Coordinates of C-alpha atoms and ligand atoms in Angstrom, one line a residue:
M1 CA 53.8 12.8 78.0
T2 CA 56.4 10.5 76.4
N3 CA 59.6 12.2 77.0
S4 CA 61.5 13.4 74.0
H5 CA 64.2 10.8 74.6
Q6 CA 61.6 8.0 74.2
T7 CA 60.0 9.6 71.2
D8 CA 63.5 9.5 69.7
L9 CA 64.1 5.9 70.6
I10 CA 60.7 4.9 69.1
A11 CA 61.6 6.6 65.9
R12 CA 65.0 5.1 65.8
L13 CA 63.9 1.4 66.5
P14 CA 63.4 -0.7 63.3
K15 CA 59.9 -2.1 63.6
A16 CA 57.6 -4.6 61.9
E17 CA 53.9 -4.0 61.6
L18 CA 52.0 -7.4 61.9
H19 CA 48.4 -6.2 62.2
L20 CA 47.3 -3.7 59.5
H21 CA 44.2 -3.8 57.3
I22 CA 45.2 -2.0 54.2
E23 CA 41.6 -0.8 53.7
G24 CA 41.8 0.7 57.3
S25 CA 44.7 2.9 56.1
F26 CA 42.3 4.8 53.8
E27 CA 42.8 8.4 54.7
P28 CA 39.8 10.7 54.0
E29 CA 42.0 13.0 51.9
L30 CA 42.7 10.1 49.6
M31 CA 39.1 8.8 49.8
M32 CA 37.9 12.1 48.5
A33 CA 40.4 12.2 45.8
L34 CA 39.5 8.7 44.6
A35 CA 35.8 9.4 44.8
A36 CA 36.3 12.4 42.5
R37 CA 38.4 10.3 40.2
N38 CA 35.7 7.6 40.1
K39 CA 32.8 10.0 40.1
I40 CA 31.2 8.5 43.2
D41 CA 29.4 10.6 45.9
L42 CA 30.5 10.4 49.4
P43 CA 28.3 10.9 52.4
F44 CA 30.6 13.6 53.6
K45 CA 31.8 16.8 51.9
T46 CA 34.8 17.9 54.0
L47 CA 37.6 16.3 55.9
E48 CA 36.1 17.6 59.1
D49 CA 32.8 15.9 58.4
A50 CA 34.6 12.6 57.8
K51 CA 36.6 12.8 60.9
A52 CA 33.6 13.8 63.0
A53 CA 32.0 10.5 61.9
Y54 CA 35.0 8.5 63.3
N55 CA 33.6 8.3 66.7
F56 CA 32.7 4.6 67.5
S57 CA 31.2 2.9 70.5
N58 CA 32.0 -0.6 69.4
L59 CA 33.5 -2.7 66.6
Q60 CA 30.3 -2.9 64.5
E61 CA 29.9 0.9 64.3
F62 CA 33.5 1.1 62.9
L63 CA 32.9 -1.7 60.5
D64 CA 29.8 -0.2 59.0
L65 CA 31.9 2.9 58.2
Y66 CA 34.9 1.0 57.1
Y67 CA 32.9 -1.0 54.5
Q68 CA 31.2 2.2 53.3
G69 CA 34.5 4.1 52.9
M70 CA 36.1 1.3 50.8
Q71 CA 33.3 1.5 48.2
V72 CA 35.1 4.2 46.3
L73 CA 38.0 1.7 45.7
R74 CA 37.3 0.5 42.2
T75 CA 40.4 0.1 40.0
E76 CA 43.8 -1.5 40.2
E77 CA 45.2 2.0 40.4
D78 CA 43.1 2.8 43.5
F79 CA 44.4 -0.2 45.3
F80 CA 48.0 0.6 44.3
D81 CA 47.6 4.3 45.5
L82 CA 46.1 3.1 48.8
T83 CA 48.8 0.6 49.5
L84 CA 51.7 2.8 48.5
A85 CA 50.3 5.7 50.6
Y86 CA 50.4 3.3 53.6
L87 CA 53.9 2.1 52.9
Q88 CA 55.1 5.7 52.7
R89 CA 53.7 6.4 56.1
A90 CA 55.2 3.2 57.4
K91 CA 58.6 4.3 56.1
A92 CA 58.3 7.5 58.0
D93 CA 57.9 5.5 61.2
N94 CA 60.9 3.4 60.4
V95 CA 58.9 0.2 59.6
R96 CA 61.0 -2.4 57.9
H97 CA 58.6 -5.2 57.4
V98 CA 54.7 -5.4 57.1
E99 CA 52.3 -8.3 57.2
M100 CA 49.1 -6.7 55.9
F101 CA 45.5 -8.0 55.8
Y102 CA 43.1 -7.3 53.1
D103 CA 39.4 -8.2 52.7
P104 CA 38.8 -9.4 49.2
Q105 CA 35.1 -10.4 49.9
A106 CA 34.3 -6.7 50.8
H107 CA 35.4 -5.9 47.2
T108 CA 34.2 -8.9 45.1
E109 CA 30.7 -8.8 46.7
R110 CA 30.3 -5.3 45.1
G111 CA 31.6 -6.3 41.8
V112 CA 35.2 -5.4 41.9
P113 CA 37.2 -8.4 40.5
F114 CA 39.6 -10.3 42.8
G115 CA 42.5 -9.8 40.5
V116 CA 41.9 -6.0 40.3
V117 CA 42.2 -5.7 44.1
T118 CA 45.1 -8.1 44.6
D119 CA 47.2 -7.1 41.6
G120 CA 46.9 -3.4 42.6
I121 CA 48.0 -4.2 46.2
L122 CA 50.9 -6.5 45.0
A123 CA 52.2 -3.8 42.6
A124 CA 52.5 -1.3 45.4
I125 CA 54.2 -3.9 47.6
R126 CA 56.8 -4.5 44.9
K127 CA 57.4 -0.7 44.6
G128 CA 57.6 -0.5 48.4
E129 CA 60.3 -3.1 48.4
Q130 CA 62.3 -1.6 45.5
E131 CA 62.0 2.1 46.4
L132 CA 61.3 2.2 50.2
G133 CA 63.2 -0.9 51.4
I134 CA 60.2 -2.3 53.1
S135 CA 59.3 -6.0 52.8
S136 CA 55.7 -6.8 52.8
Y137 CA 53.7 -10.1 53.1
L138 CA 50.1 -10.3 52.2
I139 CA 47.4 -12.0 54.3
M140 CA 44.1 -12.8 52.7
S141 CA 41.4 -12.3 55.3
F142 CA 38.0 -14.1 55.4
L143 CA 34.9 -12.1 56.6
R144 CA 33.6 -14.0 59.6
H145 CA 30.1 -12.5 59.3
L146 CA 29.8 -14.4 56.0
S147 CA 29.6 -18.2 55.8
E148 CA 32.3 -20.9 55.8
E149 CA 31.0 -21.8 52.3
D150 CA 31.7 -18.1 51.2
G151 CA 35.2 -18.6 52.5
F152 CA 35.7 -21.8 50.5
D153 CA 34.5 -19.9 47.3
L154 CA 37.1 -17.2 48.0
L155 CA 39.8 -19.9 48.5
V156 CA 39.0 -21.2 45.0
E157 CA 38.7 -17.9 43.3
S158 CA 42.1 -16.9 44.7
E159 CA 43.9 -20.0 43.6
R160 CA 46.1 -18.4 41.0
W161 CA 47.4 -16.1 43.7
H162 CA 48.0 -18.5 46.5
D163 CA 51.8 -18.3 46.2
K164 CA 51.5 -14.5 46.8
F165 CA 50.0 -15.0 50.3
V166 CA 51.9 -15.9 53.4
G167 CA 48.7 -16.8 55.2
V168 CA 45.1 -16.2 56.0
G169 CA 43.2 -14.2 58.5
L170 CA 39.7 -13.9 59.9
D171 CA 38.2 -10.5 60.7
S172 CA 35.0 -8.5 60.8
S173 CA 32.2 -8.9 63.4
E174 CA 33.5 -11.3 66.1
V175 CA 30.8 -11.9 68.6
G176 CA 28.4 -14.7 67.3
H177 CA 31.1 -15.9 64.8
P178 CA 33.5 -18.1 66.8
P179 CA 36.6 -19.7 65.3
L180 CA 35.1 -23.1 65.0
K181 CA 32.5 -21.8 62.5
F182 CA 35.6 -21.9 60.1
E183 CA 37.2 -25.2 61.2
R184 CA 37.0 -27.0 57.9
L185 CA 38.1 -24.0 56.0
Y186 CA 41.2 -23.5 58.3
Q187 CA 42.0 -27.2 58.0
R188 CA 42.1 -26.7 54.2
C189 CA 44.2 -23.5 54.6
A190 CA 46.7 -25.5 56.8
E191 CA 46.9 -28.2 54.2
I192 CA 47.7 -25.6 51.5
G193 CA 50.6 -24.4 53.7
F194 CA 49.2 -21.0 54.8
K195 CA 50.1 -19.4 58.1
L196 CA 47.0 -19.1 60.1
C197 CA 45.9 -15.9 61.8
M198 CA 42.6 -15.1 63.5
H199 CA 41.1 -12.0 65.3
A200 CA 40.1 -13.4 68.6
G201 CA 39.3 -11.8 72.0
E202 CA 38.9 -8.3 70.7
E203 CA 35.2 -8.2 71.7
G204 CA 34.7 -12.0 71.9
P205 CA 35.2 -14.0 75.1
P206 CA 38.4 -15.8 76.1
S207 CA 36.9 -19.1 74.9
Y208 CA 37.3 -17.7 71.3
V209 CA 41.0 -17.3 71.9
R210 CA 41.1 -20.8 73.3
E211 CA 39.3 -22.2 70.2
A212 CA 41.6 -20.3 67.9
L213 CA 44.7 -21.5 69.5
L214 CA 43.8 -25.0 70.7
D215 CA 41.1 -26.2 68.2
I216 CA 42.1 -24.4 65.1
G217 CA 45.8 -24.2 65.8
V218 CA 46.5 -20.7 64.7
D219 CA 50.0 -19.3 64.4
R220 CA 49.1 -15.9 65.6
I221 CA 46.3 -14.3 67.6
D222 CA 45.2 -10.8 66.4
H223 CA 44.3 -8.7 69.4
G224 CA 43.7 -11.4 72.0
N225 CA 42.9 -8.8 74.8
R226 CA 40.3 -10.9 76.6
C227 CA 42.7 -13.8 77.1
M228 CA 43.7 -11.8 80.2
E229 CA 40.5 -12.9 81.8
D230 CA 41.6 -16.6 81.8
P231 CA 44.8 -17.1 83.8
E232 CA 45.4 -20.7 82.5
L233 CA 44.9 -19.5 79.0
V234 CA 47.6 -16.8 79.6
S235 CA 50.1 -19.5 80.8
I236 CA 49.3 -21.5 77.7
I237 CA 50.0 -18.5 75.4
R238 CA 53.2 -17.8 77.3
D239 CA 54.4 -21.4 77.1
M240 CA 53.6 -21.6 73.3
Q241 CA 55.1 -18.1 72.7
V242 CA 52.2 -17.5 70.3
P243 CA 52.4 -13.9 69.1
L244 CA 49.6 -11.5 70.1
T245 CA 49.1 -8.5 67.8
N246 CA 47.8 -5.8 70.0
C247 CA 46.5 -2.5 68.7
P248 CA 46.3 0.0 71.5
L249 CA 44.7 3.0 69.7
S250 CA 42.2 0.7 68.0
N251 CA 41.2 -0.8 71.4
L252 CA 40.7 2.7 72.7
S253 CA 38.7 3.9 69.7
L254 CA 36.4 0.8 69.6
C255 CA 35.9 0.9 73.4
V256 CA 37.6 -2.4 74.0
I257 CA 39.2 -0.4 76.8
D258 CA 38.0 3.0 78.1
D259 CA 41.5 4.2 78.9
L260 CA 44.8 3.6 77.3
K261 CA 46.1 3.0 80.8
K262 CA 44.0 -0.2 80.7
S263 CA 45.8 -1.6 77.7
P264 CA 47.1 -5.1 78.5
V265 CA 50.4 -4.6 76.7
K266 CA 52.5 -3.9 79.7
A267 CA 51.1 -6.7 81.8
Q268 CA 51.6 -9.0 78.8
L269 CA 55.2 -8.0 78.5
E270 CA 55.7 -8.5 82.3
Q271 CA 54.2 -11.9 82.0
G272 CA 56.5 -12.9 79.2
L273 CA 53.9 -13.0 76.4
L274 CA 55.1 -12.3 72.9
V275 CA 53.0 -9.2 72.4
T276 CA 53.4 -6.7 69.7
V277 CA 52.1 -3.1 69.0
N278 CA 50.3 -2.4 65.8
S279 CA 48.0 0.1 64.2
D280 CA 45.0 -2.1 62.9
D281 CA 43.2 0.7 60.9
P282 CA 45.3 3.8 61.3
A283 CA 43.3 6.2 59.3
Y284 CA 40.3 5.6 61.6
F285 CA 41.9 5.3 65.0
G286 CA 44.2 8.3 65.3
G287 CA 47.6 7.1 64.4
Y288 CA 50.0 4.9 62.6
I289 CA 52.5 2.5 64.4
G290 CA 54.8 5.2 65.8
R291 CA 52.0 7.0 67.5
N292 CA 50.7 3.6 68.9
Y293 CA 54.1 3.0 70.4
E294 CA 54.2 6.6 71.8
K295 CA 50.8 6.8 73.2
T296 CA 51.1 3.4 74.8
A297 CA 54.5 4.1 76.3
E298 CA 53.1 7.3 77.8
A299 CA 49.9 5.8 79.2
L300 CA 51.6 2.7 80.7
D301 CA 54.9 4.3 81.6
L302 CA 56.8 1.7 79.6
S303 CA 60.6 1.5 80.1
N304 CA 63.1 1.8 77.3
D305 CA 63.8 -1.9 77.6
Q306 CA 60.1 -2.6 77.1
L307 CA 59.9 -0.4 74.0
I308 CA 62.9 -2.3 72.6
Q309 CA 61.3 -5.6 73.6
L310 CA 58.2 -4.6 71.6
A311 CA 60.3 -3.8 68.6
R312 CA 62.1 -7.2 68.9
N313 CA 58.8 -9.0 69.3
S314 CA 57.5 -7.5 66.1
F315 CA 60.2 -9.4 64.2
T316 CA 60.2 -12.5 66.4
G317 CA 56.4 -12.7 65.9
S318 CA 56.6 -12.3 62.1
F319 CA 56.5 -14.9 59.4
L320 CA 59.9 -13.9 58.1
P321 CA 62.5 -16.7 57.8
E322 CA 64.9 -17.1 60.7
A323 CA 67.8 -15.5 59.0
A324 CA 65.8 -12.4 58.2
I325 CA 64.5 -12.2 61.8
K326 CA 68.1 -12.4 63.0
A327 CA 69.2 -9.6 60.7
H328 CA 66.4 -7.3 61.9
L329 CA 67.2 -8.0 65.6
A330 CA 70.8 -7.2 64.9
S331 CA 69.6 -3.9 63.3
I332 CA 67.7 -3.1 66.4
D333 CA 70.9 -3.7 68.4
E334 CA 72.8 -1.4 66.1
S335 CA 70.0 1.3 66.4
I336 CA 70.4 1.4 70.2
A337 CA 74.2 1.0 70.4
Ligands
LIG1 N1 38.5 -5.3 60.1 C1 39.2 -4.3 60.2 N2 39.6 -3.9 61.4 C2 39.0 -4.8 62.2 C3 39.0 -5.0 63.6 N3 39.7 -4.3 64.5 N4 38.4 -6.2 64.1 C4 37.8 -6.9 63.3 N5 37.7 -6.8 62.0 C5 38.4 -5.7 61.4
LIG2 ZN1 42.3 -6.0 62.9

C-alpha cells in the first residue's frame, strides 16, 4: 500500500499530464448519457456490462472497443462535454497543464466534420483555462493503421486550425506500422513547426523507438517501454534527455507488463531518463493520473524524491515555454516546502 503520507504528497504535487487521449477519457456513464441524447444504441445496457468488457489482452482488443465507444460522439457539444469532464477530473488530481491527443480521423471517417470535433474540444480547453486554471495544449494524432496519404489529407483538412496545435502524434495499432511509414508526413509537420510525438515501443520493438528518435527526429516518445531491451538506445535517450511518457496502468491493462512491479519507471528514473507518469486512456484502464502515481509508487516502492522527480519531469518534458516550466517547478518546490 502507498502510505497515507505518499498519497498526500502525490495529491499535493502540481503535475502535468503529457499522454492522454481525450477519447480515452470517455467514461461509460457519460457514454450512456450521450448515446441517449443522440438516440444511438450501445452494445451494453449497464455500467457493469461496460466495465466487464474492459478486459484486454493486447492493444488491438482495447482499440476495437475504444473506436466503438467514440461512435456516440457526434456534436460539438459532445466533444465539449467529454473534454470538460476530463479537465474536471484532472483538476481533482492537481494537474496544472495537459498536452492532450485526439484522433480526428476516427471521427471524420464516420462522417463527423473535423471542425465539429476540434471546435468542441477547443471550447472546453478555453473553459478549463478560465475556470479551472488548467492550461492545455492540443496534439493532433495520426492513426498509424491508415496510410501516410490519409495523414497528408488530414494535414490539409486541418490547415485552418494549425495554430491551435502544439504538435502531432502517431497512435493506434503499432506492430506492422513503423515510424518510417510516416517519414514524409513527419518531415512536412516539422517544416510547419509542429512538435513531433510518436507512440513507439509500447508493443513494437526497440527498433521502432530508434527510428522515431534517430530517423524521424521526434521531440518526445510516447510509452517507449521496449527501449529498455537495447542498452545503447537507453544511453542515447538519456544523453538526449528526450522525454518518455510512460503510462503504468495502461501498460498493465494492455498486458505490456504482467505486473505493475515490472513497470520500467523506477529503472528509468535511476538511469537518469526523463520519464513521466501519465494515464493514456483513464476511463478504460482504471485510473486517472493520481491513481497512476499512487499505484506505481506502491508497486515499485518509489521514494518521495522519486515522486517529486516524476512531477518535475512532467513539466520539464512538456512543450511549455521555459518561463512557464520554471514557474511550475517553483510551485512544486513550494508544495513540498
Ligand atoms: N490510442 C489510444 N490509446 C492508445 C495506446 N495506448 N496506444 C496506441 N494507440 C492508442
Ligand atoms: Zn497513448
